[in-house]
PDB file of C-alpha atoms in Angstrom:
ATOM      1  CA  MET A   6      50.024 -66.407 296.765  1.00 51.00           C
ATOM      2  CA  LEU A   7      51.367 -62.846 296.874  1.00 51.00           C
ATOM      3  CA  THR A   8      53.812 -63.861 299.571  1.00 62.00           C
ATOM      4  CA  LYS A   9      55.139 -66.630 297.325  1.00 54.00           C
ATOM      5  CA  TYR A  10      55.960 -64.209 294.518  1.00 53.00           C
ATOM      6  CA  THR A  11      57.364 -61.696 296.950  1.00 61.00           C
ATOM      7  CA  ASP A  12      59.695 -64.306 298.384  1.00 54.00           C
ATOM      8  CA  ALA A  13      60.820 -65.274 294.852  1.00 53.00           C
ATOM      9  CA  VAL A  14      61.584 -61.651 294.024  1.00 51.00           C
ATOM     10  CA  VAL A  15      63.558 -61.266 297.240  1.00 54.00           C
ATOM     11  CA  VAL A  16      65.532 -64.449 296.472  1.00 56.00           C
ATOM     12  CA  TYR A  17      66.353 -63.357 292.916  1.00 55.00           C
ATOM     13  CA  ALA A  18      67.122 -59.820 294.040  1.00 55.00           C
ATOM     14  CA  SER A  19      69.461 -61.010 296.751  1.00 57.00           C
ATOM     15  CA  GLU A  20      71.126 -63.472 294.350  1.00 59.00           C
ATOM     16  CA  TYR A  21      71.476 -61.266 291.272  1.00 61.00           C
ATOM     17  CA  GLY A  22      71.082 -57.743 292.625  1.00 66.00           C
ATOM     18  CA  LEU A  23      74.675 -57.358 293.764  1.00 69.00           C
ATOM     19  CA  LYS A  24      75.926 -58.956 290.534  1.00 70.00           C
ATOM     20  CA  ILE A  25      73.911 -56.513 288.441  1.00 74.00           C
ATOM     21  CA  VAL A  26      75.138 -53.562 290.499  1.00 75.00           C
ATOM     22  CA  ALA A  27      78.738 -54.820 290.212  1.00 76.00           C
ATOM     23  CA  ALA A  28      78.404 -55.370 286.448  1.00 75.00           C
ATOM     24  CA  VAL A  29      76.931 -51.891 285.874  1.00 79.00           C
ATOM     25  CA  ALA A  30      79.608 -50.315 288.067  1.00 82.00           C
ATOM     26  CA  ILE A  31      82.416 -52.149 286.240  1.00 81.00           C
ATOM     27  CA  PHE A  32      81.024 -51.100 282.874  1.00 81.00           C
ATOM     28  CA  TYR A  33      80.448 -47.460 283.846  1.00 86.00           C
ATOM     29  CA  ILE A  34      83.785 -46.941 285.611  1.00 87.00           C
ATOM     30  CA  GLY A  35      85.648 -48.977 282.986  1.00 85.00           C
ATOM     31  CA  LYS A  36      84.202 -46.895 280.176  1.00 86.00           C
ATOM     32  CA  ILE A  37      85.387 -43.689 281.865  1.00 88.00           C
ATOM     33  CA  VAL A  38      88.880 -45.123 282.371  1.00 87.00           C
ATOM     34  CA  VAL A  39      89.035 -46.342 278.766  1.00 86.00           C
ATOM     35  CA  LYS A  40      88.073 -42.910 277.445  1.00 88.00           C
ATOM     36  CA  ARG A  41      90.708 -41.186 279.581  1.00 89.00           C
ATOM     37  CA  VAL A  42      93.424 -43.658 278.573  1.00 87.00           C
ATOM     38  CA  THR A  43      92.523 -43.142 274.906  1.00 86.00           C
ATOM     39  CA  ASN A  44      92.640 -39.349 275.270  1.00 88.00           C
ATOM     40  CA  VAL A  45      96.050 -39.520 276.936  1.00 86.00           C
ATOM     41  CA  PHE A  46      97.336 -41.683 274.102  1.00 83.00           C
ATOM     42  CA  LYS A  47      95.978 -39.239 271.503  1.00 83.00           C
ATOM     43  CA  ARG A  48      97.600 -36.272 273.265  1.00 85.00           C
ATOM     44  CA  LEU A  49     100.971 -38.056 273.309  1.00 83.00           C
ATOM     45  CA  MET A  50     100.731 -38.783 269.583  1.00 77.00           C
ATOM     46  CA  ASN A  51      99.720 -35.200 268.800  1.00 79.00           C
ATOM     47  CA  LYS A  52     102.750 -33.935 270.742  1.00 80.00           C
ATOM     48  CA  ALA A  53     104.875 -36.305 268.644  1.00 74.00           C
ATOM     49  CA  HIS A  54     103.413 -34.667 265.484  1.00 71.00           C
ATOM     50  CA  VAL A  55     101.914 -37.933 264.283  1.00 67.00           C
ATOM     51  CA  ASP A  56      99.638 -37.797 261.259  1.00 61.00           C
ATOM     52  CA  ASP A  57      96.009 -37.065 262.240  1.00 66.00           C
ATOM     53  CA  THR A  58      94.711 -40.098 260.348  1.00 58.00           C
ATOM     54  CA  LEU A  59      96.981 -42.370 262.309  1.00 66.00           C
ATOM     55  CA  VAL A  60      96.046 -40.701 265.598  1.00 74.00           C
ATOM     56  CA  LYS A  61      92.328 -41.235 264.971  1.00 72.00           C
ATOM     57  CA  PHE A  62      92.736 -44.827 263.830  1.00 67.00           C
ATOM     58  CA  LEU A  63      94.945 -45.893 266.733  1.00 75.00           C
ATOM     59  CA  GLY A  64      92.759 -43.977 269.159  1.00 79.00           C
ATOM     60  CA  ASN A  65      89.667 -45.855 267.985  1.00 74.00           C
ATOM     61  CA  LEU A  66      91.536 -49.152 267.955  1.00 76.00           C
ATOM     62  CA  ILE A  67      92.649 -48.708 271.558  1.00 82.00           C
ATOM     63  CA  TYR A  68      89.248 -47.464 272.690  1.00 84.00           C
ATOM     64  CA  PHE A  69      87.240 -50.371 271.281  1.00 80.00           C
ATOM     65  CA  SER A  70      89.817 -52.975 272.274  1.00 80.00           C
ATOM     66  CA  LEU A  71      89.754 -51.810 275.893  1.00 84.00           C
ATOM     67  CA  LEU A  72      85.979 -51.439 275.786  1.00 83.00           C
ATOM     68  CA  ILE A  73      85.643 -55.088 274.774  1.00 81.00           C
ATOM     69  CA  VAL A  74      87.726 -56.035 277.810  1.00 81.00           C
ATOM     70  CA  VAL A  75      85.430 -53.940 280.039  1.00 81.00           C
ATOM     71  CA  ILE A  76      82.284 -55.540 278.553  1.00 81.00           C
ATOM     72  CA  LEU A  77      83.667 -59.041 279.102  1.00 78.00           C
ATOM     73  CA  ALA A  78      84.572 -58.140 282.685  1.00 79.00           C
ATOM     74  CA  SER A  79      81.031 -56.840 283.238  1.00 79.00           C
ATOM     75  CA  LEU A  80      79.457 -60.002 281.841  1.00 75.00           C
ATOM     76  CA  ASN A  81      81.774 -62.108 283.954  1.00 76.00           C
ATOM     77  CA  ALA A  82      80.709 -60.184 287.075  1.00 73.00           C
ATOM     78  CA  LEU A  83      77.100 -60.826 286.094  1.00 70.00           C
ATOM     79  CA  GLY A  84      77.769 -64.539 286.090  1.00 69.00           C
ATOM     80  CA  VAL A  85      77.718 -65.026 282.312  1.00 66.00           C
ATOM     81  CA  ASN A  86      80.230 -67.546 281.022  1.00 65.00           C
ATOM     82  CA  THR A  87      82.494 -65.511 278.709  1.00 61.00           C
ATOM     83  CA  THR A  88      84.582 -68.444 277.520  1.00 65.00           C
ATOM     84  CA  SER A  89      82.459 -68.907 274.390  1.00 60.00           C
ATOM     85  CA  PHE A  90      82.671 -65.174 273.621  1.00 60.00           C
ATOM     86  CA  LEU A  91      86.460 -65.292 273.877  1.00 58.00           C
ATOM     87  CA  ALA A  92      86.607 -68.342 271.616  1.00 60.00           C
ATOM     88  CA  VAL A  93      84.480 -66.685 268.924  1.00 59.00           C
ATOM     89  CA  PHE A  94      86.392 -63.407 269.235  1.00 60.00           C
ATOM     90  CA  GLY A  95      89.710 -65.235 268.983  1.00 63.00           C
ATOM     91  CA  ALA A  96      88.648 -67.157 265.893  1.00 58.00           C
ATOM     92  CA  ALA A  97      87.358 -63.995 264.213  1.00 56.00           C
ATOM     93  CA  SER A  98      90.556 -62.134 265.050  1.00 58.00           C
ATOM     94  CA  LEU A  99      92.657 -64.943 263.588  1.00 56.00           C
ATOM     95  CA  ALA A 100      90.658 -64.970 260.353  1.00 55.00           C
ATOM     96  CA  VAL A 101      90.885 -61.205 259.961  1.00 50.00           C
ATOM     97  CA  GLY A 102      94.577 -61.255 260.806  1.00 51.00           C
ATOM     98  CA  LEU A 103      95.338 -63.866 258.137  1.00 50.00           C
ATOM     99  CA  ALA A 104      93.317 -62.010 255.518  1.00 48.00           C
ATOM    100  CA  LEU A 105      94.953 -58.659 256.254  1.00 45.00           C
ATOM    101  CA  LYS A 106      98.415 -59.746 257.381  1.00 52.00           C
ATOM    102  CA  ASP A 107     100.272 -57.435 254.962  1.00 57.00           C
ATOM    103  CA  SER A 108      98.151 -54.419 255.856  1.00 61.00           C
ATOM    104  CA  LEU A 109      98.401 -55.197 259.564  1.00 67.00           C
ATOM    105  CA  SER A 110     102.174 -55.490 259.298  1.00 74.00           C
ATOM    106  CA  ASN A 111     102.274 -51.976 257.839  1.00 74.00           C
ATOM    107  CA  ILE A 112     100.049 -50.706 260.654  1.00 74.00           C
ATOM    108  CA  GLY A 113     102.263 -52.428 263.211  1.00 77.00           C
ATOM    109  CA  ALA A 114     105.310 -50.847 261.607  1.00 80.00           C
ATOM    110  CA  ALA A 115     103.595 -47.438 261.796  1.00 76.00           C
ATOM    111  CA  VAL A 116     103.112 -47.965 265.521  1.00 76.00           C
ATOM    112  CA  ILE A 117     106.835 -48.782 265.878  1.00 80.00           C
ATOM    113  CA  VAL A 118     107.726 -45.579 264.015  1.00 80.00           C
ATOM    114  CA  ILE A 119     105.498 -43.640 266.428  1.00 74.00           C
ATOM    115  CA  ILE A 120     107.009 -45.226 269.531  1.00 74.00           C
ATOM    116  CA  PHE A 121     110.703 -45.109 268.595  1.00 78.00           C
ATOM    117  CA  ARG A 122     110.507 -42.021 266.333  1.00 81.00           C
ATOM    118  CA  PRO A 123     113.454 -42.692 264.011  1.00 87.00           C
ATOM    119  CA  PHE A 124     112.242 -39.679 262.024  1.00 87.00           C
ATOM    120  CA  ASP A 125     109.530 -37.021 262.011  1.00 85.00           C
ATOM    121  CA  VAL A 126     107.652 -35.226 259.252  1.00 85.00           C
ATOM    122  CA  GLY A 127     110.049 -32.726 257.665  1.00 89.00           C
ATOM    123  CA  ASP A 128     113.244 -34.707 258.371  1.00 91.00           C
ATOM    124  CA  ALA A 129     115.780 -35.432 255.634  1.00 93.00           C
ATOM    125  CA  VAL A 130     116.344 -39.189 255.562  1.00 94.00           C
ATOM    126  CA  ASP A 131     117.609 -42.206 253.658  1.00 94.00           C
ATOM    127  CA  VAL A 132     114.963 -44.942 253.950  1.00 92.00           C
ATOM    128  CA  ALA A 133     114.778 -48.196 251.966  1.00 88.00           C
ATOM    129  CA  GLY A 134     117.229 -46.792 249.426  1.00 89.00           C
ATOM    130  CA  VAL A 135     115.305 -43.535 248.960  1.00 93.00           C
ATOM    131  CA  HIS A 136     116.749 -40.133 249.888  1.00 94.00           C
ATOM    132  CA  GLY A 137     114.471 -37.181 250.544  1.00 94.00           C
ATOM    133  CA  MET A 138     112.271 -35.331 253.022  1.00 94.00           C
ATOM    134  CA  VAL A 139     109.512 -37.059 254.965  1.00 92.00           C
ATOM    135  CA  GLU A 140     106.176 -35.519 253.956  1.00 90.00           C
ATOM    136  CA  GLU A 141     103.668 -37.838 255.631  1.00 85.00           C
ATOM    137  CA  ILE A 142     103.413 -40.914 257.854  1.00 82.00           C
ATOM    138  CA  ASN A 143     100.077 -42.680 257.531  1.00 77.00           C
ATOM    139  CA  LEU A 144      98.675 -46.082 258.479  1.00 74.00           C
ATOM    140  CA  PHE A 145     100.211 -48.033 255.646  1.00 80.00           C
ATOM    141  CA  SER A 146     103.084 -46.056 254.170  1.00 84.00           C
ATOM    142  CA  THR A 147     105.607 -43.260 254.577  1.00 89.00           C
ATOM    143  CA  THR A 148     105.667 -40.583 251.878  1.00 92.00           C
ATOM    144  CA  ILE A 149     109.031 -39.075 250.925  1.00 94.00           C
ATOM    145  CA  ILE A 150     109.729 -36.183 248.549  1.00 95.00           C
ATOM    146  CA  THR A 151     113.042 -36.595 246.729  1.00 94.00           C
ATOM    147  CA  PRO A 152     115.365 -33.627 245.990  1.00 92.00           C
ATOM    148  CA  ASP A 153     114.067 -33.555 242.392  1.00 93.00           C
ATOM    149  CA  ASN A 154     110.476 -33.279 243.705  1.00 94.00           C
ATOM    150  CA  LYS A 155     109.354 -36.855 243.127  1.00 94.00           C
ATOM    151  CA  ILE A 156     106.909 -38.446 245.561  1.00 94.00           C
ATOM    152  CA  VAL A 157     107.873 -41.916 246.781  1.00 94.00           C
ATOM    153  CA  MET A 158     105.525 -43.973 248.964  1.00 92.00           C
ATOM    154  CA  ILE A 159     107.273 -46.692 250.968  1.00 91.00           C
ATOM    155  CA  PRO A 160     105.296 -49.381 252.850  1.00 89.00           C
ATOM    156  CA  ASN A 161     105.881 -49.014 256.575  1.00 87.00           C
ATOM    157  CA  SER A 162     106.988 -52.636 256.844  1.00 86.00           C
ATOM    158  CA  ALA A 163     109.784 -51.874 254.344  1.00 88.00           C
ATOM    159  CA  VAL A 164     110.719 -48.768 256.345  1.00 89.00           C
ATOM    160  CA  ILE A 165     111.241 -50.753 259.534  1.00 87.00           C
ATOM    161  CA  ALA A 166     113.042 -53.566 257.703  1.00 85.00           C
ATOM    162  CA  SER A 167     115.623 -51.200 256.159  1.00 87.00           C
ATOM    163  CA  ASN A 168     118.452 -49.083 257.516  1.00 90.00           C
ATOM    164  CA  ILE A 169     117.277 -45.570 258.382  1.00 91.00           C
ATOM    165  CA  VAL A 170     119.627 -42.600 258.126  1.00 93.00           C
ATOM    166  CA  ASN A 171     118.260 -39.378 259.620  1.00 94.00           C
ATOM    167  CA  TYR A 172     120.149 -36.224 258.630  1.00 93.00           C
ATOM    168  CA  SER A 173     117.919 -33.857 260.611  1.00 91.00           C
ATOM    169  CA  LYS A 174     117.931 -35.441 264.061  1.00 90.00           C
ATOM    170  CA  LYS A 175     121.018 -33.568 265.299  1.00 91.00           C
ATOM    171  CA  PRO A 176     121.387 -29.769 265.168  1.00 93.00           C
ATOM    172  CA  THR A 177     124.856 -29.863 263.554  1.00 95.00           C
ATOM    173  CA  ARG A 178     126.537 -31.856 260.775  1.00 95.00           C
ATOM    174  CA  ARG A 179     130.099 -32.386 259.595  1.00 96.00           C
ATOM    175  CA  ILE A 180     131.196 -31.591 256.041  1.00 95.00           C
ATOM    176  CA  GLU A 181     134.100 -33.574 254.649  1.00 96.00           C
ATOM    177  CA  HIS A 182     135.940 -32.963 251.362  1.00 94.00           C
ATOM    178  CA  LYS A 183     138.930 -34.782 249.899  1.00 94.00           C
ATOM    179  CA  LEU A 184     141.109 -32.750 247.518  1.00 93.00           C
ATOM    180  CA  LEU A 185     144.191 -33.713 245.485  1.00 92.00           C
ATOM    181  CA  ILE A 186     147.251 -31.547 244.983  1.00 92.00           C
ATOM    182  CA  ASP A 187     150.292 -32.277 242.866  1.00 91.00           C
ATOM    183  CA  TYR A 188     153.417 -33.757 244.451  1.00 90.00           C
ATOM    184  CA  GLY A 189     155.351 -30.762 243.185  1.00 90.00           C
ATOM    185  CA  ASP A 190     153.160 -28.230 245.018  1.00 92.00           C
ATOM    186  CA  ASN A 191     153.957 -26.774 248.444  1.00 92.00           C
ATOM    187  CA  LEU A 192     152.036 -28.919 250.915  1.00 93.00           C
ATOM    188  CA  LYS A 193     152.230 -26.410 253.788  1.00 94.00           C
ATOM    189  CA  VAL A 194     150.874 -23.597 251.606  1.00 93.00           C
ATOM    190  CA  ALA A 195     147.990 -25.785 250.426  1.00 94.00           C
ATOM    191  CA  LYS A 196     147.039 -26.680 254.008  1.00 94.00           C
ATOM    192  CA  ASP A 197     147.258 -23.035 255.115  1.00 94.00           C
ATOM    193  CA  VAL A 198     145.076 -21.949 252.178  1.00 94.00           C
ATOM    194  CA  LEU A 199     142.391 -24.508 253.018  1.00 94.00           C
ATOM    195  CA  MET A 200     142.458 -23.702 256.723  1.00 94.00           C
ATOM    196  CA  LYS A 201     142.104 -19.976 256.048  1.00 93.00           C
ATOM    197  CA  LEU A 202     139.131 -20.354 253.719  1.00 92.00           C
ATOM    198  CA  MET A 203     137.382 -22.582 256.289  1.00 93.00           C
ATOM    199  CA  GLN A 204     138.017 -20.085 259.073  1.00 91.00           C
ATOM    200  CA  ASP A 205     136.819 -17.188 256.902  1.00 91.00           C
ATOM    201  CA  GLU A 206     133.529 -18.921 256.078  1.00 91.00           C
ATOM    202  CA  GLU A 207     131.117 -17.319 258.571  1.00 91.00           C
ATOM    203  CA  LYS A 208     128.716 -20.274 258.624  1.00 93.00           C
ATOM    204  CA  VAL A 209     131.439 -22.679 259.756  1.00 93.00           C
ATOM    205  CA  LEU A 210     131.301 -23.384 263.505  1.00 94.00           C
ATOM    206  CA  ALA A 211     134.321 -22.612 265.654  1.00 91.00           C
ATOM    207  CA  GLU A 212     133.752 -25.746 267.743  1.00 92.00           C
ATOM    208  CA  PRO A 213     134.585 -28.409 266.771  1.00 92.00           C
ATOM    209  CA  ALA A 214     137.453 -26.596 265.065  1.00 93.00           C
ATOM    210  CA  PRO A 215     138.050 -26.936 261.306  1.00 94.00           C
ATOM    211  CA  PHE A 216     140.504 -29.681 260.418  1.00 94.00           C
ATOM    212  CA  VAL A 217     142.812 -30.306 257.437  1.00 95.00           C
ATOM    213  CA  ALA A 218     145.438 -33.054 257.049  1.00 95.00           C
ATOM    214  CA  VAL A 219     147.079 -35.411 254.570  1.00 94.00           C
ATOM    215  CA  SER A 220     144.865 -38.466 254.204  1.00 92.00           C
ATOM    216  CA  GLU A 221     146.683 -40.368 251.460  1.00 92.00           C
ATOM    217  CA  LEU A 222     149.738 -40.319 249.189  1.00 91.00           C
ATOM    218  CA  GLY A 223     147.960 -41.483 246.070  1.00 85.00           C
ATOM    219  CA  ASP A 224     149.033 -42.464 242.563  1.00 83.00           C
ATOM    220  CA  ASN A 225     147.952 -39.134 241.088  1.00 84.00           C
ATOM    221  CA  GLY A 226     148.804 -36.756 243.929  1.00 89.00           C
ATOM    222  CA  VAL A 227     148.678 -35.918 247.626  1.00 93.00           C
ATOM    223  CA  GLU A 228     145.161 -36.254 249.045  1.00 93.00           C
ATOM    224  CA  LEU A 229     144.089 -33.701 251.637  1.00 95.00           C
ATOM    225  CA  VAL A 230     141.015 -34.148 253.789  1.00 96.00           C
ATOM    226  CA  LEU A 231     139.230 -31.123 255.237  1.00 95.00           C
ATOM    227  CA  ARG A 232     136.417 -31.264 257.806  1.00 95.00           C
ATOM    228  CA  VAL A 233     134.199 -28.536 259.188  1.00 96.00           C
ATOM    229  CA  TRP A 234     131.066 -28.493 261.355  1.00 96.00           C
ATOM    230  CA  VAL A 235     128.014 -26.416 260.464  1.00 96.00           C
ATOM    231  CA  ASN A 236     124.418 -26.004 261.566  1.00 95.00           C
ATOM    232  CA  ASN A 237     122.141 -28.488 259.865  1.00 93.00           C
ATOM    233  CA  ALA A 238     120.312 -25.823 257.869  1.00 91.00           C
ATOM    234  CA  ASP A 239     123.614 -24.489 256.444  1.00 94.00           C
ATOM    235  CA  TYR A 240     124.994 -27.853 255.327  1.00 94.00           C
ATOM    236  CA  TRP A 241     124.531 -27.649 251.558  1.00 93.00           C
ATOM    237  CA  ASP A 242     125.351 -23.943 251.286  1.00 94.00           C
ATOM    238  CA  VAL A 243     128.710 -24.457 252.972  1.00 95.00           C
ATOM    239  CA  TYR A 244     129.310 -27.789 251.209  1.00 95.00           C
ATOM    240  CA  PHE A 245     129.251 -26.210 247.758  1.00 95.00           C
ATOM    241  CA  ALA A 246     130.823 -22.910 248.833  1.00 94.00           C
ATOM    242  CA  ILE A 247     133.951 -24.581 250.216  1.00 94.00           C
ATOM    243  CA  LEU A 248     134.513 -26.556 247.013  1.00 93.00           C
ATOM    244  CA  GLU A 249     134.295 -23.418 244.896  1.00 93.00           C
ATOM    245  CA  GLU A 250     136.451 -21.348 247.242  1.00 94.00           C
ATOM    246  CA  ALA A 251     139.076 -24.112 247.417  1.00 93.00           C
ATOM    247  CA  LYS A 252     139.411 -24.202 243.614  1.00 93.00           C
ATOM    248  CA  LEU A 253     139.697 -20.403 243.405  1.00 93.00           C
ATOM    249  CA  ALA A 254     142.250 -20.335 246.239  1.00 93.00           C
ATOM    250  CA  PHE A 255     144.317 -23.075 244.587  1.00 92.00           C
ATOM    251  CA  ASP A 256     144.337 -21.140 241.307  1.00 91.00           C
ATOM    252  CA  GLU A 257     145.384 -17.934 243.070  1.00 92.00           C
ATOM    253  CA  ASN A 258     148.259 -19.674 244.874  1.00 91.00           C
ATOM    254  CA  LYS A 259     149.389 -21.686 241.826  1.00 90.00           C
ATOM    255  CA  ILE A 260     148.419 -25.000 243.383  1.00 90.00           C
ATOM    256  CA  SER A 261     147.432 -27.542 240.741  1.00 87.00           C
ATOM    257  CA  VAL A 262     144.744 -30.196 241.007  1.00 83.00           C
ATOM    258  CA  PRO A 263     146.103 -33.327 239.268  1.00 82.00           C
ATOM    259  CA  PHE A 264     143.963 -35.748 237.310  1.00 74.00           C
ATOM    260  CA  PRO A 265     144.653 -39.089 235.631  1.00 70.00           C
ATOM    261  CA  GLN A 266     146.440 -38.704 232.293  1.00 66.00           C
ATOM    262  CA  MET A 267     147.486 -41.100 229.554  1.00 65.00           C
ATOM    263  CA  ASP A 268     150.433 -40.659 227.209  1.00 64.00           C
ATOM    264  CA  VAL A 269     149.828 -42.101 223.729  1.00 72.00           C
ATOM    265  CA  THR A 270     152.809 -42.803 221.418  1.00 74.00           C
ATOM    266  CA  ILE A 271     152.163 -43.204 217.697  1.00 77.00           C
ATOM    267  CA  LYS A 272     154.792 -45.230 215.837  1.00 77.00           C
ATOM    268  CA  ASN A 273     155.383 -44.737 212.101  1.00 75.00           C
ATOM    269  CA  LYS A 274     156.215 -48.053 210.421  1.00 71.00           C
ATOM    270  CA  ASN A 275     158.047 -46.243 207.589  1.00 64.00           C
TER     271      ASN A 275
END
């Protein structure tokens, strides 16, 4: 009788022993690999200065998604038919996806922002018709502070769907002004005055060199365009300074700035 049970144990052990060992090994090793992959992903996002909330959420999402794959692989090695599990999991995923499609689209858009990095926190941008500085990128929206200190929250799906202009991505920017002078003024003197004030401005970069030229012979006067390159941080200081210095220099050199005028004639019927 004892021999009968012993033989049964040997048969079951020989049949399922290796499967159990393989399943445990797949689960144990897979869990280690999943944890390391998740940690690598978190480190990459932290280096990219991604919001901590988003790092934790995506880290957990990746961890549990990969862990489910490892568990299914372990069950499959054990000889369990995982087809029914996959069917139930797929149906549940579809139901959740339909119920949360808008929220998931924002999360997906956040992932795209992380991968392609069109902007970072602290960048000056134009996004979805809003101009300002990026304060935060979270799971569902991007927060922007406008120049007049308003907080605007834009859904991430709208961010990806719109044109994105990033003013902070490059270290330098070009300033361009268009100024009118009267047809009766000395064009060469006006150009020399503008070139000198650009060269005297210490925040203006020497390369690319400042540029001034006639851009249009308009109805009200001669239009001059001037262009200078500055470091990104100096953009607005130089932008306003050049306008003020140009007006003062024009006044000093008797160069007039024309503007549209209308002559009105009053007729006396008597």
